[in-house]
CSV table of C-alpha atoms and ligand atoms in Angstrom, one decimal:
chain,number,residue,atom,x,y,z
O,1,MET,CA,-152.2,237.6,-78.1
O,2,MET,CA,-148.6,237.3,-79.3
O,3,ALA,CA,-146.8,240.6,-79.6
O,4,ALA,CA,-145.5,241.6,-83.0
O,5,ALA,CA,-141.7,241.5,-82.8
O,6,GLN,CA,-139.1,243.4,-84.7
O,7,THR,CA,-138.3,240.5,-86.9
O,8,PRO,CA,-138.7,239.8,-90.6
O,9,PRO,CA,-142.1,238.3,-91.7
O,10,PRO,CA,-142.3,234.6,-91.5
O,11,VAL,CA,-140.8,232.5,-94.3
O,12,LEU,CA,-143.5,230.3,-95.8
O,13,LEU,CA,-142.0,226.8,-95.7
O,14,SER,CA,-144.6,224.4,-97.0
O,15,SER,CA,-145.9,224.6,-100.6
O,16,ALA,CA,-148.5,221.9,-99.6
O,17,CYS,CA,-149.9,224.3,-97.0
O,18,GLU,CA,-150.2,227.0,-99.7
O,19,ARG,CA,-152.1,224.7,-101.9
O,20,ASN,CA,-154.5,223.2,-99.3
O,21,LYS,CA,-155.2,226.2,-97.1
O,22,GLU,CA,-158.1,227.6,-99.1
O,23,PRO,CA,-160.0,224.3,-99.4
O,24,ILE,CA,-159.5,223.6,-95.7
O,25,LEU,CA,-160.7,227.1,-94.8
O,26,ALA,CA,-164.0,226.4,-96.6
O,27,VAL,CA,-164.5,223.3,-94.4
O,28,LEU,CA,-163.6,225.1,-91.2
O,29,ARG,CA,-166.1,227.9,-92.1
O,30,ASP,CA,-168.8,225.2,-92.5
O,31,TRP,CA,-168.0,223.4,-89.2
O,32,LEU,CA,-166.5,225.8,-86.6
O,33,PRO,CA,-168.9,227.7,-84.3
O,34,ASN,CA,-168.6,231.4,-84.0
O,35,LYS,CA,-165.9,232.3,-81.5
O,36,ALA,CA,-164.1,229.0,-81.5
O,37,LEU,CA,-161.1,228.0,-79.4
O,38,VAL,CA,-159.1,225.6,-81.6
O,39,LEU,CA,-156.1,223.5,-80.7
O,40,GLU,CA,-153.9,222.5,-83.6
O,41,ILE,CA,-151.7,219.4,-83.3
O,42,GLY,CA,-148.4,219.4,-85.3
O,43,SER,CA,-148.7,223.0,-86.6
O,44,GLY,CA,-145.4,222.7,-88.5
O,45,SER,CA,-144.6,226.0,-90.2
O,46,GLY,CA,-147.6,227.7,-88.6
O,47,GLN,CA,-149.0,228.7,-92.1
O,48,HIS,CA,-152.4,227.2,-91.4
O,49,ALA,CA,-152.6,228.9,-88.0
O,50,ILE,CA,-151.7,232.3,-89.5
O,51,PHE,CA,-154.0,231.9,-92.5
O,52,PHE,CA,-157.1,230.8,-90.7
O,53,CYS,CA,-156.7,233.5,-88.1
O,54,GLN,CA,-156.4,236.1,-90.9
O,55,GLN,CA,-159.5,234.7,-92.6
O,56,ILE,CA,-162.0,233.8,-89.8
O,57,ALA,CA,-163.2,236.3,-87.3
O,58,GLY,CA,-163.5,235.4,-83.6
O,59,LEU,CA,-161.0,232.5,-83.8
O,60,CYS,CA,-158.7,231.8,-80.9
O,61,TRP,CA,-156.0,229.4,-82.3
O,62,GLN,CA,-153.7,227.4,-80.1
O,63,ALA,CA,-150.9,226.1,-82.3
O,64,SER,CA,-148.7,223.3,-80.9
O,65,GLU,CA,-145.7,221.2,-81.9
O,66,ARG,CA,-143.4,218.6,-80.5
O,67,PRO,CA,-140.9,220.0,-78.0
O,68,GLU,CA,-137.9,219.6,-80.3
O,69,VAL,CA,-139.4,221.8,-83.0
O,70,VAL,CA,-141.7,224.2,-81.2
O,71,ALA,CA,-139.1,227.0,-81.2
O,72,ASP,CA,-139.2,227.1,-85.0
O,73,LEU,CA,-143.0,227.4,-84.9
O,74,ARG,CA,-142.8,230.1,-82.3
O,75,SER,CA,-140.4,232.2,-84.5
O,76,GLN,CA,-142.9,231.9,-87.4
O,77,LEU,CA,-145.9,233.1,-85.4
O,78,VAL,CA,-144.2,235.8,-83.4
O,79,ALA,CA,-143.6,237.8,-86.5
O,80,VAL,CA,-147.3,238.0,-87.4
O,81,PRO,CA,-148.7,241.4,-86.6
O,82,GLY,CA,-151.9,241.3,-84.6
O,83,ALA,CA,-153.4,243.9,-86.9
O,84,SER,CA,-153.3,241.5,-89.8
O,85,LEU,CA,-155.7,239.1,-88.1
O,86,ALA,CA,-159.4,239.0,-88.7
O,87,PRO,CA,-161.5,241.0,-86.2
O,88,GLY,CA,-161.5,239.3,-82.8
O,89,SER,CA,-159.1,236.6,-83.8
O,90,ARG,CA,-156.0,235.7,-81.9
O,91,LEU,CA,-153.0,233.5,-82.2
O,92,LEU,CA,-152.0,232.2,-78.8
O,93,GLU,CA,-148.3,231.5,-77.8
O,94,PRO,CA,-147.6,228.0,-79.2
O,95,ILE,CA,-147.4,225.1,-76.7
O,96,GLU,CA,-145.3,222.0,-76.7
O,97,LEU,CA,-147.5,218.9,-77.4
O,98,ASP,CA,-146.4,215.4,-78.4
O,99,VAL,CA,-149.6,213.3,-78.7
O,100,THR,CA,-147.7,210.2,-77.5
O,101,CYS,CA,-147.3,211.9,-74.0
O,102,CYS,CA,-150.9,210.8,-73.6
O,103,ASP,CA,-151.3,211.6,-69.9
O,104,HIS,CA,-149.5,214.9,-70.0
O,105,TRP,CA,-151.2,216.9,-72.7
O,106,PRO,CA,-150.9,220.5,-71.7
O,107,ARG,CA,-154.1,222.6,-71.7
O,108,PRO,CA,-154.4,225.5,-74.1
O,109,SER,CA,-153.2,228.7,-72.5
O,110,GLU,CA,-156.8,229.9,-72.4
O,111,GLY,CA,-159.7,227.7,-71.4
O,112,ASN,CA,-159.9,224.1,-70.1
O,113,ARG,CA,-161.8,222.6,-73.0
O,114,VAL,CA,-161.6,223.4,-76.7
O,115,ASP,CA,-164.3,223.7,-79.3
O,116,ALA,CA,-162.2,222.0,-81.9
O,117,LEU,CA,-159.0,220.2,-82.5
O,118,PHE,CA,-157.4,220.5,-86.0
O,119,SER,CA,-154.5,218.5,-87.4
O,120,ALA,CA,-153.2,218.4,-91.0
O,121,ASN,CA,-150.9,215.8,-92.5
O,122,THR,CA,-149.9,214.4,-89.1
O,123,CYS,CA,-151.6,210.9,-89.0
O,124,HIS,CA,-149.3,209.4,-91.6
O,125,ILE,CA,-146.2,210.9,-90.0
O,126,MET,CA,-146.8,209.8,-86.4
O,127,PRO,CA,-146.7,206.0,-85.8
O,128,ALA,CA,-149.9,204.1,-86.0
O,129,SER,CA,-149.7,203.4,-82.3
O,130,ALA,CA,-150.0,207.2,-81.7
O,131,LEU,CA,-153.4,207.5,-83.3
O,132,PRO,CA,-155.4,206.1,-80.4
O,133,GLN,CA,-153.4,208.5,-78.2
O,134,LEU,CA,-154.4,211.4,-80.5
O,135,LEU,CA,-158.0,210.3,-80.4
O,136,ALA,CA,-158.1,209.8,-76.6
O,137,GLY,CA,-156.4,213.2,-76.0
O,138,ALA,CA,-158.9,214.9,-78.2
O,139,ALA,CA,-161.8,213.3,-76.4
O,140,ARG,CA,-160.3,214.5,-73.1
O,141,LEU,CA,-159.8,218.1,-74.3
O,142,LEU,CA,-162.9,218.7,-76.4
O,143,ARG,CA,-166.0,220.1,-74.9
O,144,PRO,CA,-169.1,217.9,-75.3
O,145,GLY,CA,-170.1,218.3,-78.9
O,146,GLY,CA,-166.7,219.6,-79.9
O,147,LEU,CA,-165.0,218.6,-83.1
O,148,LEU,CA,-161.9,216.8,-84.2
O,149,LEU,CA,-160.9,217.6,-87.8
O,150,LEU,CA,-158.2,215.5,-89.4
O,151,TYR,CA,-156.9,216.5,-92.8
O,152,GLY,CA,-154.7,214.3,-95.0
O,153,PRO,CA,-154.7,211.2,-97.2
O,154,PHE,CA,-156.5,208.1,-95.8
O,155,GLN,CA,-157.1,204.5,-97.0
O,156,ASP,CA,-160.5,202.8,-96.7
O,157,GLY,CA,-160.6,199.2,-95.4
O,158,GLY,CA,-156.9,198.7,-96.3
O,159,VAL,CA,-157.5,199.9,-99.9
O,160,HIS,CA,-155.9,203.1,-101.2
O,161,THR,CA,-158.4,205.5,-102.8
O,162,ALA,CA,-155.9,206.7,-105.5
O,163,THR,CA,-152.6,205.4,-107.0
O,164,SER,CA,-150.9,208.6,-105.9
O,165,ASN,CA,-151.8,207.8,-102.3
O,166,ALA,CA,-150.4,204.3,-102.7
O,167,ALA,CA,-147.2,205.7,-104.1
O,168,PHE,CA,-147.0,208.2,-101.2
O,169,ASP,CA,-147.6,205.4,-98.7
O,170,ALA,CA,-144.8,203.3,-100.2
O,171,HIS,CA,-142.5,206.4,-100.2
O,172,LEU,CA,-143.2,207.1,-96.5
O,173,ARG,CA,-142.7,203.5,-95.5
O,174,SER,CA,-139.4,203.4,-97.4
O,175,LEU,CA,-138.2,206.4,-95.3
O,176,ASP,CA,-139.5,205.0,-92.0
O,177,PRO,CA,-141.6,201.8,-91.6
O,178,ALA,CA,-143.4,203.5,-88.7
O,179,MET,CA,-144.9,206.1,-91.1
O,180,GLY,CA,-147.7,205.4,-93.6
O,181,VAL,CA,-151.1,206.4,-94.9
O,182,ARG,CA,-153.7,205.4,-92.2
O,183,ASP,CA,-157.0,203.7,-92.6
O,184,ALA,CA,-160.1,206.0,-92.2
O,185,LYS,CA,-162.4,203.1,-91.2
O,186,GLU,CA,-159.9,201.8,-88.5
O,187,LEU,CA,-159.5,205.4,-87.2
O,188,GLN,CA,-163.2,205.9,-87.0
O,189,GLU,CA,-163.7,202.6,-85.2
O,190,GLN,CA,-161.0,203.5,-82.7
O,191,ALA,CA,-162.6,206.9,-82.3
O,192,CYS,CA,-166.0,205.4,-81.5
O,193,SER,CA,-164.5,203.3,-78.7
O,194,LEU,CA,-162.9,206.5,-77.2
O,195,GLY,CA,-166.0,208.7,-77.0
O,196,LEU,CA,-165.9,210.3,-80.5
O,197,GLU,CA,-168.3,209.7,-83.3
O,198,PRO,CA,-167.7,210.1,-87.1
O,199,LEU,CA,-169.8,213.0,-88.4
O,200,ALA,CA,-168.4,213.6,-91.9
O,201,ASP,CA,-165.8,212.5,-94.4
O,202,VAL,CA,-165.1,215.5,-96.7
O,203,ALA,CA,-163.4,214.9,-100.0
O,204,MET,CA,-160.5,217.4,-100.6
O,205,PRO,CA,-158.3,218.2,-103.6
O,206,ALA,CA,-155.4,215.8,-104.5
O,207,ASN,CA,-157.1,212.8,-103.0
O,208,ASN,CA,-157.0,214.2,-99.5
O,209,ARG,CA,-159.9,214.2,-97.0
O,210,ILE,CA,-161.1,215.8,-93.8
O,211,LEU,CA,-162.4,213.4,-91.3
O,212,VAL,CA,-164.8,215.2,-88.9
O,213,LEU,CA,-165.4,213.5,-85.6
O,214,GLY,CA,-167.5,214.9,-82.7
O,215,ARG,CA,-167.1,214.3,-79.0
O,216,ARG,CA,-170.3,212.7,-77.6
O,217,ARG,CA,-172.4,214.9,-75.5
Z,1,SAM,C1,-146.0,216.7,-92.5
Z,1,SAM,S1,-145.8,217.7,-91.1
Z,1,SAM,C2,-147.4,218.6,-91.2
Z,1,SAM,C3,-147.2,220.0,-90.6
Z,1,SAM,C4,-148.4,220.9,-90.8
Z,1,SAM,N1,-149.5,220.5,-90.1
Z,1,SAM,C5,-148.8,221.0,-92.3
Z,1,SAM,O1,-149.9,220.6,-92.7
Z,1,SAM,O2,-147.9,221.5,-93.1
Z,1,SAM,C6,-146.1,216.6,-89.8
Z,1,SAM,C7,-146.1,217.2,-88.4
Z,1,SAM,O3,-146.5,216.2,-87.5
Z,1,SAM,C8,-145.8,216.5,-86.3
Z,1,SAM,N2,-145.8,215.3,-85.4
Z,1,SAM,C9,-145.3,214.1,-85.7
Z,1,SAM,N3,-145.4,213.3,-84.6
Z,1,SAM,C10,-146.1,214.0,-83.7
Z,1,SAM,C11,-146.5,213.7,-82.4
Z,1,SAM,N4,-146.2,212.5,-81.8
Z,1,SAM,N5,-147.2,214.7,-81.7
Z,1,SAM,C12,-147.4,215.9,-82.3
Z,1,SAM,N6,-147.0,216.2,-83.5
Z,1,SAM,C13,-146.4,215.3,-84.2
Z,1,SAM,C14,-144.4,216.9,-86.8
Z,1,SAM,O4,-143.7,217.6,-85.8
Z,1,SAM,C15,-144.8,217.7,-88.0
Z,1,SAM,O5,-144.9,219.1,-87.7
């Protein structure tokens, strides 16, 4: 477990995280096994990691970020006192992980296989070419029957499910043509070819979803 440091409490950086953490928590409670080792991809501010470990007992959460920003994540998590976490829950030292380094994903600092991979609002930020790498990496790291949970906005068969998502997609592409709201059906088809199977598609507030995929046994 990370030691509590003599530093100020973490600054909460993402208002989106504050809005979506409770609805996501409810889905994690439904799907995660007791005593789960979870790897989070693109942990950002660390708010999800902290909140879920404060709310769910027996969770071992491995946050991660791209090498260029992992120090910011580490400084957020190091300020969280272990005593504030739920019984038996632990926040591991964050690791560097860029999903496009497909052959060199580091293992979590504990355990070779994880029970679940979680990632929020990353699919539309990373290029579309990174999605098969994310899925393949998940299939390598998940134990058989383990879960991949992807939170965010998604299209269906090239059609946006809400005008707000279409506007968000246009905004992302204007910032960087490599970003954009991804297609759930395309992602699920890619996942099937990589050893994962779609298990659920959970509607979330503000036209977001959680796609749940399971590693084949
Ligand atoms: C919009 S932020 C979401 C952060 C956090 N998960 C949240 O929900 O607030 C997108 C995140 O994706 C991460 N990301 C982008 N490309 C990535 C890649 N190739 N590998 C891992 N993470 C990546 C970014 O570093 C960033 O933290």
